[in-house]
XYZ file of C-alpha atoms in Angstrom:
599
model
C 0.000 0.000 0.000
C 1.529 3.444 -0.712
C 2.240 5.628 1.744
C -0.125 8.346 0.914
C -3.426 6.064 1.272
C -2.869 5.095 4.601
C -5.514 5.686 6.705
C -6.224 8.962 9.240
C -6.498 6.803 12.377
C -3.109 5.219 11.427
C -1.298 8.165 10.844
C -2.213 9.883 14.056
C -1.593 7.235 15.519
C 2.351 7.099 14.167
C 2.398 11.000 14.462
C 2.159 11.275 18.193
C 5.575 8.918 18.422
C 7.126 10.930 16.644
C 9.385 14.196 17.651
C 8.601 17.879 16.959
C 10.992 17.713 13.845
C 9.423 14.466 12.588
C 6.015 15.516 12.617
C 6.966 18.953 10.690
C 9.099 17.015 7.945
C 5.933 14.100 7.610
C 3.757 17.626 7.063
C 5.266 17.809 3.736
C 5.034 14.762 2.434
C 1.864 14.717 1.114
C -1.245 16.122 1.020
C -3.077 13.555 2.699
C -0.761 13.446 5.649
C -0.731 17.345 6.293
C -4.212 17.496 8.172
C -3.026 14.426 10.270
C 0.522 15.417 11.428
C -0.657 19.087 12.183
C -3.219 17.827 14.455
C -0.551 15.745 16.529
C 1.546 18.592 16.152
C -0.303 21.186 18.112
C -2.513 18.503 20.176
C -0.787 19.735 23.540
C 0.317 22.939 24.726
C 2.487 23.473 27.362
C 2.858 27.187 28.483
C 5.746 27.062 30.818
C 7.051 30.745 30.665
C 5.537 34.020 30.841
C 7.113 34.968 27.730
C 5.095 32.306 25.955
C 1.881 33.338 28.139
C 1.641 36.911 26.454
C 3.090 35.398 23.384
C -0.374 33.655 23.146
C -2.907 36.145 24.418
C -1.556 39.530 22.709
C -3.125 39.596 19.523
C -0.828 42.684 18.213
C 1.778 39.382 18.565
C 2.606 38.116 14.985
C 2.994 34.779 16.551
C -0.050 35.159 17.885
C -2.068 34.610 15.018
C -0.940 30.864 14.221
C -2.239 29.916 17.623
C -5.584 31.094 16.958
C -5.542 29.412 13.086
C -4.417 26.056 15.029
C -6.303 26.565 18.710
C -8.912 24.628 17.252
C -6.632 21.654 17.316
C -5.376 21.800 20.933
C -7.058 19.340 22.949
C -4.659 19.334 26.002
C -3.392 22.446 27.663
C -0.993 22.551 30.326
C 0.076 25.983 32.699
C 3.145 25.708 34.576
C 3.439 26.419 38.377
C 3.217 30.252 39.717
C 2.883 31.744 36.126
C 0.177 34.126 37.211
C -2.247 33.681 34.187
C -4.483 37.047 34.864
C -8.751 37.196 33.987
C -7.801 38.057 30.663
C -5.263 35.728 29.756
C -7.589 32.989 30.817
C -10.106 34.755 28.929
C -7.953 34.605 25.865
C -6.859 30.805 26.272
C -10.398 29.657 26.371
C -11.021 32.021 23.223
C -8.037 30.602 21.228
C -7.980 26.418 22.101
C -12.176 26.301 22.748
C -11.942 22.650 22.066
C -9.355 21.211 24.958
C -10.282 18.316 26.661
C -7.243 18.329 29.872
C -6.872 21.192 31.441
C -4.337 21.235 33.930
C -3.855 24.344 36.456
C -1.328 23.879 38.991
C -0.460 25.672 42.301
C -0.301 29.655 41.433
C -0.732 29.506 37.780
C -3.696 31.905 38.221
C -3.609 35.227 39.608
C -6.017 35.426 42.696
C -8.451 38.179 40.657
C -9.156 35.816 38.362
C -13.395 34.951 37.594
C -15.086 38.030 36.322
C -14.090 37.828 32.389
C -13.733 33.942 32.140
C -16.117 32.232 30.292
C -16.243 28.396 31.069
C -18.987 27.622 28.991
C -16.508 28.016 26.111
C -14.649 24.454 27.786
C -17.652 22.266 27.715
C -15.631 19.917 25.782
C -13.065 19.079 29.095
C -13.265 15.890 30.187
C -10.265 16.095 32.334
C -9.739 19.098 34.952
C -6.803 19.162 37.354
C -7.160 22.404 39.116
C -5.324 23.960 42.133
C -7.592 25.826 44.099
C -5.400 27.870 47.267
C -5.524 31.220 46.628
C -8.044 31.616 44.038
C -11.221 33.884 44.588
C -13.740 30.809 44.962
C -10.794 28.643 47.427
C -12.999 29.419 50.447
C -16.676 29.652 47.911
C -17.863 26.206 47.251
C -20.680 27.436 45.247
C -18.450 29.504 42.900
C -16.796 27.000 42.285
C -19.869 24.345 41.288
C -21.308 27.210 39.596
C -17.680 27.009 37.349
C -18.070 22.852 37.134
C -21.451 23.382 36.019
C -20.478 24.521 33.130
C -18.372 21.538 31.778
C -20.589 18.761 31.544
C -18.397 16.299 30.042
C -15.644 16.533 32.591
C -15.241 12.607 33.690
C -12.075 13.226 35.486
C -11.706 15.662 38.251
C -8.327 16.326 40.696
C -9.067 19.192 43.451
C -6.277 20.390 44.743
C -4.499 22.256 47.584
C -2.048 23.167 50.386
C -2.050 20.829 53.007
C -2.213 23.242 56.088
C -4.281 26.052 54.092
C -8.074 26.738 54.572
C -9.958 24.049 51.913
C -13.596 24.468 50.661
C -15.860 23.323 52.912
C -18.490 20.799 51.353
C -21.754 19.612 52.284
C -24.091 17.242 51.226
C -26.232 19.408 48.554
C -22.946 20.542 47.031
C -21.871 16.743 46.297
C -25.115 16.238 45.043
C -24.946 19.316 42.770
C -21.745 18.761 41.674
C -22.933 15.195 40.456
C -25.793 16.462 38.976
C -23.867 18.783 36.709
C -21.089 16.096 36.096
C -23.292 12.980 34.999
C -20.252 11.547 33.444
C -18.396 12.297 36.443
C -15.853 8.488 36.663
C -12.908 9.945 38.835
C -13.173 12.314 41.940
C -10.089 13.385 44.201
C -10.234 15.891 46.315
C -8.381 18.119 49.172
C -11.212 19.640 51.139
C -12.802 20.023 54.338
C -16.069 17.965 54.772
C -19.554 19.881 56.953
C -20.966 18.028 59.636
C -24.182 16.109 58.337
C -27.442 17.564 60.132
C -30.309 15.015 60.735
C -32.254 16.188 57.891
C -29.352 15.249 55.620
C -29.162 11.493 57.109
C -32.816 11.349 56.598
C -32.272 12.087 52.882
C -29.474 9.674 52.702
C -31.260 6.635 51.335
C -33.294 8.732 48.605
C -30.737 9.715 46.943
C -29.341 9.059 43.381
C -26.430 6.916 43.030
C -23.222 8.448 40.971
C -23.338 5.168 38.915
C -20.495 6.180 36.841
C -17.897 7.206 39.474
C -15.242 4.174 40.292
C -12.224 6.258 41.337
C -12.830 8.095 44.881
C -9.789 10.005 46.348
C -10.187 11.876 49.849
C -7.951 14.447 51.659
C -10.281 15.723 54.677
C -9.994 16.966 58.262
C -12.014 14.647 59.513
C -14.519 11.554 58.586
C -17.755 11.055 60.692
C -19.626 7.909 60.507
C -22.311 10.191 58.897
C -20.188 10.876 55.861
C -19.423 6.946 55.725
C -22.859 6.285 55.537
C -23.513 9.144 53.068
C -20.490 7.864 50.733
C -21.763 4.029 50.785
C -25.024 5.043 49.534
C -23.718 7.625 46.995
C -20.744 5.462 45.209
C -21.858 2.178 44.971
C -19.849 1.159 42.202
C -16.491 2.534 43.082
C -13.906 0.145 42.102
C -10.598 2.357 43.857
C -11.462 4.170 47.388
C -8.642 6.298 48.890
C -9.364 8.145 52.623
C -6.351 10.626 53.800
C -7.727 11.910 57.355
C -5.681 15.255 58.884
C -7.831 15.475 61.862
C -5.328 15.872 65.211
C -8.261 15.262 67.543
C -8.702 12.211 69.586
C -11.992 10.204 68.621
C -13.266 7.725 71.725
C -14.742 4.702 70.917
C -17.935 6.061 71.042
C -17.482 7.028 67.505
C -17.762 3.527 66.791
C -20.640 2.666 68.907
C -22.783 5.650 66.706
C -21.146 4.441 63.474
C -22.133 0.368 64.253
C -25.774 1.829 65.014
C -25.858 4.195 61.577
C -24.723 1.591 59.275
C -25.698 -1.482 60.225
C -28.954 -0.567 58.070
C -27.161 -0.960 54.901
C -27.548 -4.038 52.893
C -23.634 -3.924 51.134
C -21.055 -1.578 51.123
C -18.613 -0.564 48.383
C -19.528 -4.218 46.653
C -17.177 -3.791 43.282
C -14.103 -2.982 45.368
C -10.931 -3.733 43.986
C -8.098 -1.577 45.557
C -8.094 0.650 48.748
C -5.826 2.989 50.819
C -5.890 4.612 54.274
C -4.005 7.056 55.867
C -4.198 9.731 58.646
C -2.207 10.910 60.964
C -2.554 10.107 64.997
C -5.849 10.536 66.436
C -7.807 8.836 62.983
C -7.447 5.165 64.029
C -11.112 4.527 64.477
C -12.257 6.414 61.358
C -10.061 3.839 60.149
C -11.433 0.547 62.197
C -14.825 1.743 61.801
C -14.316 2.223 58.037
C -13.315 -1.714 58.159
C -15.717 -2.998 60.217
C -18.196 -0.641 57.806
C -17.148 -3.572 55.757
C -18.624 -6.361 57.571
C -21.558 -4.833 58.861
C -23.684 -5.387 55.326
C -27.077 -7.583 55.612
C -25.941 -10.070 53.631
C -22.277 -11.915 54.141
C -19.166 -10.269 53.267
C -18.379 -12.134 50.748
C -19.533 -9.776 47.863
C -16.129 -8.010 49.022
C -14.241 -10.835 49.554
C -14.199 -11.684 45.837
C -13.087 -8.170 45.187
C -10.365 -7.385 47.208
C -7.180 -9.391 46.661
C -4.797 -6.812 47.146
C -4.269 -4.289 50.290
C -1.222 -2.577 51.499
C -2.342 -1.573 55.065
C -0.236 1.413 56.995
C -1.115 2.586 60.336
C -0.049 4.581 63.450
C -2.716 2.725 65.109
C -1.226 0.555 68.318
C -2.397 -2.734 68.664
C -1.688 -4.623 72.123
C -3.771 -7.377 71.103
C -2.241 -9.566 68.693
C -5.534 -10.852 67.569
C -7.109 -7.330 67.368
C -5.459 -6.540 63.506
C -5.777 -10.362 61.903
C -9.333 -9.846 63.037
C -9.819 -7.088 61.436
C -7.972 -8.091 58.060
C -10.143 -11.412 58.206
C -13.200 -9.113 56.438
C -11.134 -9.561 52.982
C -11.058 -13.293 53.375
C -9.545 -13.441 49.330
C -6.774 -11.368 50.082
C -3.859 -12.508 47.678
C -1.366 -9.974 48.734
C -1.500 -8.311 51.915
C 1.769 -4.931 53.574
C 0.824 -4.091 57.125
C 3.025 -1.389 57.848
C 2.036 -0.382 61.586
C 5.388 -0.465 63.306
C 3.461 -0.275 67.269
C 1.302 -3.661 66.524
C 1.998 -7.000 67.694
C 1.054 -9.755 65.325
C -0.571 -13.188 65.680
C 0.869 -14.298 62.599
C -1.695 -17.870 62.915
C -4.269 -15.862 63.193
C -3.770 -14.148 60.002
C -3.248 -17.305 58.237
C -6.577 -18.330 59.699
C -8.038 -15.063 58.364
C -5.995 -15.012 55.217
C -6.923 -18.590 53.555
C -5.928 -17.411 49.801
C -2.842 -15.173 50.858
C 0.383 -16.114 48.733
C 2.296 -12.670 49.683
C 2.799 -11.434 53.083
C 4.585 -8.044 54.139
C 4.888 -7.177 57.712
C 6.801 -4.189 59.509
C 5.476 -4.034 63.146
C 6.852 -4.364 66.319
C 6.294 -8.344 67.189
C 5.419 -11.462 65.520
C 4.179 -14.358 67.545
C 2.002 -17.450 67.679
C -1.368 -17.208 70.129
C -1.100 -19.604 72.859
C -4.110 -21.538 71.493
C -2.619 -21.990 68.532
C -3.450 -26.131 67.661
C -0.302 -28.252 66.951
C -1.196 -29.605 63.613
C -2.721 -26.216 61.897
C -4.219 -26.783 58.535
C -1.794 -26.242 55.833
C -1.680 -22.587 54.370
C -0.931 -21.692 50.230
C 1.777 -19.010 51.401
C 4.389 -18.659 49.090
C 5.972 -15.564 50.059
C 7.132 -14.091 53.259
C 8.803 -10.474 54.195
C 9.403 -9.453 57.905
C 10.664 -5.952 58.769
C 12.323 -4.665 61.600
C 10.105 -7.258 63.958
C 10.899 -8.644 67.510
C 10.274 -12.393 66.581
C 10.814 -15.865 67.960
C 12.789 -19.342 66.205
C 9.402 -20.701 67.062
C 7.817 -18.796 64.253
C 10.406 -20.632 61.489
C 9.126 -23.859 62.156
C 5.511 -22.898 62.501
C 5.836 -21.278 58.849
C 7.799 -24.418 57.534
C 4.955 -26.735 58.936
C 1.905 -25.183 57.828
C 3.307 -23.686 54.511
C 4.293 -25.885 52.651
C 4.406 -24.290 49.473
C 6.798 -21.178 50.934
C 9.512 -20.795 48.432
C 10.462 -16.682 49.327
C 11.529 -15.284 52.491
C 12.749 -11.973 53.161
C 14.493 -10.655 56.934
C 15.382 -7.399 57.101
C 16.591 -5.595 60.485
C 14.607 -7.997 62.460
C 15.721 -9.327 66.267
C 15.031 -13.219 66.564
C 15.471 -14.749 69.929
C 16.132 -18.098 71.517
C 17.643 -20.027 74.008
C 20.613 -21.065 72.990
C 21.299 -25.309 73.801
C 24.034 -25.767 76.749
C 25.133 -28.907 74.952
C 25.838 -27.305 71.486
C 26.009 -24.226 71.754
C 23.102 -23.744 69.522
C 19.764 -22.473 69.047
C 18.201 -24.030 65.348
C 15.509 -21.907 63.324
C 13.820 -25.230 61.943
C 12.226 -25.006 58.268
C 12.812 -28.831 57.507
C 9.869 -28.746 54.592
C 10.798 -25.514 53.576
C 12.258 -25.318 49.436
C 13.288 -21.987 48.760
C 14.041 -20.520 46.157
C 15.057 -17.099 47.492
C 16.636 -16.680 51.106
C 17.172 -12.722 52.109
C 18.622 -11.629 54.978
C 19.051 -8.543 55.887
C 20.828 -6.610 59.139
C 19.718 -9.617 61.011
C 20.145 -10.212 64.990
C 19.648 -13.218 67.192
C 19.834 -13.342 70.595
C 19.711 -16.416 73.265
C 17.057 -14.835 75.083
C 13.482 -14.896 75.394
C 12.920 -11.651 76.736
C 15.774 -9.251 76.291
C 17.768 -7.893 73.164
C 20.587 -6.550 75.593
C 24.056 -6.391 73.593
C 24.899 -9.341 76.416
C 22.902 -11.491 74.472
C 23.647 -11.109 71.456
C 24.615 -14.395 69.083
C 26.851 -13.246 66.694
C 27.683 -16.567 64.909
C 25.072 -18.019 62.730
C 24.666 -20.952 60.189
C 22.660 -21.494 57.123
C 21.761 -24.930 56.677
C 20.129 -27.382 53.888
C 19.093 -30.837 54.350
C 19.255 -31.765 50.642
C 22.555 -30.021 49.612
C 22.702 -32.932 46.531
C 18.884 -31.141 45.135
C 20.592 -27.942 43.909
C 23.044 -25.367 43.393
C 22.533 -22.653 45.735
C 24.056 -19.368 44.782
C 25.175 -16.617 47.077
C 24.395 -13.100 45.070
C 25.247 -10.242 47.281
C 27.942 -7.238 46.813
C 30.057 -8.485 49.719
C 30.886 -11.241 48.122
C 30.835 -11.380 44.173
C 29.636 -14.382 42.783
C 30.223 -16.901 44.661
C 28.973 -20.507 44.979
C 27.279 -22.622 46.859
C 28.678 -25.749 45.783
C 26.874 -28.988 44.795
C 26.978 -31.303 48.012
C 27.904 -28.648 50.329
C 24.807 -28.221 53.442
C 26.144 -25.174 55.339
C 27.651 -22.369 55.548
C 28.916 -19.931 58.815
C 28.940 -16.363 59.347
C 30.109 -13.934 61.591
C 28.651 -10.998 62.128
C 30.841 -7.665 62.971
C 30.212 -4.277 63.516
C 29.737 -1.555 60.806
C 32.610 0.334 59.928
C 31.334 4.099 61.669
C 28.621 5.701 63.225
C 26.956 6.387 60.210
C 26.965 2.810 59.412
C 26.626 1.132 62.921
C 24.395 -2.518 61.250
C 26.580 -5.589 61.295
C 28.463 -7.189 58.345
C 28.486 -10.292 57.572
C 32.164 -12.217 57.333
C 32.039 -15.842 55.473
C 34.224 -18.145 57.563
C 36.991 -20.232 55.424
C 36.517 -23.567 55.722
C 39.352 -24.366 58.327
C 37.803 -21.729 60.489
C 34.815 -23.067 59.846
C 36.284 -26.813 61.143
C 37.739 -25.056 64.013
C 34.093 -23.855 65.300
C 32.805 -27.152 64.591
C 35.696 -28.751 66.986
C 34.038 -25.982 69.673
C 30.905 -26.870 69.712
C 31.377 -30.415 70.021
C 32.755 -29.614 73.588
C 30.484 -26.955 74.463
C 29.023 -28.556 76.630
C 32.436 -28.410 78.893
C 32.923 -24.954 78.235
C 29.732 -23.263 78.823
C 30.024 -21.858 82.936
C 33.640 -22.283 83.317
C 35.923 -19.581 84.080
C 36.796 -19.128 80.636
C 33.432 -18.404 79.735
C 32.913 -16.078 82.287
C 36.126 -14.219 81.439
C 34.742 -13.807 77.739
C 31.368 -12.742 79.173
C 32.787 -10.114 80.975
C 35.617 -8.839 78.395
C 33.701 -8.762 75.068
C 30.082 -8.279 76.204
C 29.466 -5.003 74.013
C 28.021 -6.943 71.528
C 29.520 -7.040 68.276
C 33.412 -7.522 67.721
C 35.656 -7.504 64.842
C 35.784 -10.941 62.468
C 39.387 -11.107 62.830
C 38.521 -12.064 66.713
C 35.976 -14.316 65.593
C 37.158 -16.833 67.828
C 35.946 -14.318 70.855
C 32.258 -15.075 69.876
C 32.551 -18.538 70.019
C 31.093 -18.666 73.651
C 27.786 -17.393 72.667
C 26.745 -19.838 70.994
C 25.097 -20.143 67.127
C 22.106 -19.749 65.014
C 20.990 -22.312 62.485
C 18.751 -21.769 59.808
C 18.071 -25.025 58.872
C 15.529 -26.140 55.620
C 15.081 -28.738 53.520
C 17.117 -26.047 50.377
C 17.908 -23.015 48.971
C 17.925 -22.253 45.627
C 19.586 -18.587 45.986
C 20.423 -16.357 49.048
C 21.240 -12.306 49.184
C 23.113 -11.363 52.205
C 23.104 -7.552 52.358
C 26.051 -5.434 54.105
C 23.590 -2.561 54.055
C 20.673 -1.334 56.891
C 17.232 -1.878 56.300
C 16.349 0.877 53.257
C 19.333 0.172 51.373
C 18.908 -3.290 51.398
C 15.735 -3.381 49.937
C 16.578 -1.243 47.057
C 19.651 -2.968 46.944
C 16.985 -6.253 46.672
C 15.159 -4.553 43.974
C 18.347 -4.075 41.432
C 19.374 -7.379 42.038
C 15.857 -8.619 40.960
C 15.825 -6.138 37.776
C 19.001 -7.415 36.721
């Protein structure tokens, strides 16, 4: 086919890859690809600079006059940040590109006068409006600025923003109910605002009111969240597929909040039913707009289960202290489906059964709190779990926990350590304390900053194990290799089931987390010959001596040998495919992680 009969959908399409210089040299080609390549050419506008701002709207401008043969074109306009477009500059952009579909106005891109020669009506054709609102004439005028929406009828995307710590416009229910009605095709909402209490007449209205059937995305920056504006936003957006709450408020809410919201919305028959993906956040003071927004959740007439076939993903992060290790798993366990679940909420302890109990279909598990441990009723033969993944941050944890994984999932293959304190009582026969995984295949073993200690209730420097062991059953099943940048390359070899580290401190202040050191073989038969006889050693003099002379904690791995009379950890599993033993703290280690798993 020659070149000048392809079609005008497939030249657009190959116009907006191109560059600037492209497009204009494809313009003269032919006739049939001028209209095409022009149109791409001038499809956005960026006005970044003053200069370019009066370049557009002075019509004395000779320049000026090929943006208003071409406005037409422009369907995406773009202001940069504190450009300080005046009334009738604004006035003159709508004039010159009437048929722009994005519109984005950043923070100060509009001087504050701005409103009384705009005409909106002219951008009926937006569909996309990403508008900064602080300092603007309508910022503290909600009506002015529905009044502006009400004009753009097509808009199906709209972003609201503003400072953080500046006055927002205050909303109440009639204004989201206008704003809907003049933005029927209204599929993405996000906004920074401040939200009016609900009166009793508004709750009343509540259940009469029409549904924004089109809206899916709902994104929420507000001081505060009553459990009347819950109930209000379960009956409104019934079909939102993304919900995102960001709660500012710095006062304390008592549990009565949750006693009114339990009573409000147990009347509802489901709540937020085509769920897929949602986010919480707030700062201290929110946590039981954030457990009432979860137990909101569960509190449908019918079962939960319309939104536990939704939700398979959550990434949970909270300044919310749990003493109960139950309390948290409890509350997950309305998302039954979760696949993949990040609890970030570093003043939580854990249950970790428990949320296997909750968590049937989980394969991925992030946790970063403070402890991880099994509840005392936990039954000696659990049912087996599909868990494939593990990652524990920064945790106070117990050996007891390795074995529990290794026995219930049998299907773990990834598991991820970093900065985490593991304790256990170290054996007065050998020396040694064993983190058992015996059915446990991995293919990825990452540790990271890593402490053990032979104690069950202190992490005192005294305790401190600084020799530890990784262990296969099945050396003859695989190769493992050790990727890390401590030490390049180097192999596991074929028939080989351990090998012994030492950990030392960092080099500085600045980088105080231990380093690993790989003991050489006859080292390594040296600590072996130890052990055997540690039984003789342990509570003698010369243990006592050590104890007192190199009880800091951590020494260098050229005095190994010191360590010896602390004891060992073992991680012991059935294989490892791979291990990554990191030199670096917590952060680094992880992005460290995610290079070596780009590469």
């Amino acid at each position: 086919m020659a070149t000048s009969k392809l079609s005008f959908e497939i030249l657009t399409f190959i116009a907006n890859l191109l560059s600037l210089n492209d497009k204009l040299n494809c313009i003269t080609v032919c006739k049939a690809w001028q209209t095409p390549f022009q149109e791409s050419l001038w499809r956005v506008i960026c006005i970044r600079n003053k200069r370019r701002l009066e370049t557009i709207c002075n019509k004395s401008n000779k320049t000026q006059k090929n943006y208003e043969i071409n406005g037409y074109r422009v369907r995406k306009l773009s202001l940069q940040t504190f450009l300080g477009t005046s009334d009738n500059q604004l006035h003159q952009l709508q004039q010159t590109f009437p048929y722009i579909e994005y519109l984005h106005m950043p923070e100060k891109c509009m001087s504050e006068e701005i409103g009384t020669t705009a005409d909106w009506t002219i951008w009926r054709s937006l569909k996309c409006l990403e508008i900064y609102t602080t300092g603007l004439y309508f910022a503290d005028n909600t009506d002015e600025f529905i009044s502006i929406l009400s004009y753009l009828p097509n808009l199906r995307r709209l972003d609201v923003l503003g400072e953080k710590d500046a006055r927002k416009l205050l909303y109440r229910q009639k204004d989201f109910e206008n704003l809907h009605s003049h933005l029927p095709r209204l599929d993405y909402l996000s906004m920074n605002s401040t939200l009016e209490a609900l009166c009793t007449e508004d709750l009343v209205e509540t259940p009469k009111i029409m549904p924004a059937k089109h809206l899916t995305v709902l994104k929420l920056c507000v001081d505060d969240m009553s459990p009347q504006w819950m109930y209000y936003f379960a009956h409104k957006y019934q079909n939102i597929r993304q919900l995102e709450f960001n709660i500012n408020t710095e006062l304390y809410m008592p549990n009565c909040f949750r006693d009114e919201a339990t009573i409000m919305l147990f009347k509802l028959r489901s709540v937020f039913s085509h769920l897929r993906n949602v986010s919480l956040t707030g700062r201290s003071g929110t946590e039981w707009s954030q457990i009432t927004f979860w137990e909101l959740l569960g509190l449908s007439g019918v079962p939960i289960k319309y939104l536990n076939s939704t939700i398979e993903k959550l990434r949970l992060s909270s300044c919310i202290s749990f003493n109960e290790p139950c309390r948290l798993p409890s509350i997950i366990s309305l998302c039954l489906n979760l696949v993949d679940l990040d609890i970030c909420s570093y003043d939580t302890h854990i249950a970790i059964d428990t949320l296997l109990d909750n968590c049937r279909f989980l394969t991925k598990l992030v946790m970063d709190t403070r402890t991880i441990l099994l509840n005392p009723n936990t039954p000696a033969t659990p049912l087996t779990h599909i868990l494939e993944s593990i990652e524990i941050r920064v945790a106070w944890t117990s050996r007891q926990i390795f074995s529990y994984l290794s026995s219930r999932c049998r299907k773990l293959k990834e598991m991820r350590l970093t900065g985490i304190s593991i304790h256990g009582l170290v054996s007065h026969e050998t020396g040694c304390y064993y983190l058992d995984m015996p059915y446990t295949r991995f293919e990825l073993l990452q540790l990271n900053s890593v402490l053990f200690y032979s104690s069950e209730a202190s992490i005192l420097n005294d305790n401190l194990v600084n020799l530890f062991v990784i262990e296969q059953a099945n050396p003859t099943q695989s190769t493992l290799t050790h990727e890390s940048i401590l030490f390049d390359n180097n192999l596991f070899p074929k028939g080989t089931n351990s090998k012994w580290f030492h950990m030392q401190p960092g080099p500085n202040r600045y980088f105080p987390e231990g380093i690993p050191y790989e003991l050489q073989q006859n080292e390594v038969d040296q600590a072996r010959q130890y052990f055997k006889s540690y039984h003789l050693v342990y509570g003698q003099p010369i243990y006592k001596r050590k104890l007192a002379l190199y009880k800091p904690g951590q020494i260098s791995s050229q005095y190994w040998k010191n360590d010896l009379w602390r004891g060992h950890a073992t991680l012991r599993c059935e294989y490892i495919h791979r291990y990554f033993i990191s030199i670096f703290g917590s952060r680094e280690s992880i992005a460290q992680l995610k290079l070596h798993e780009s590469s």
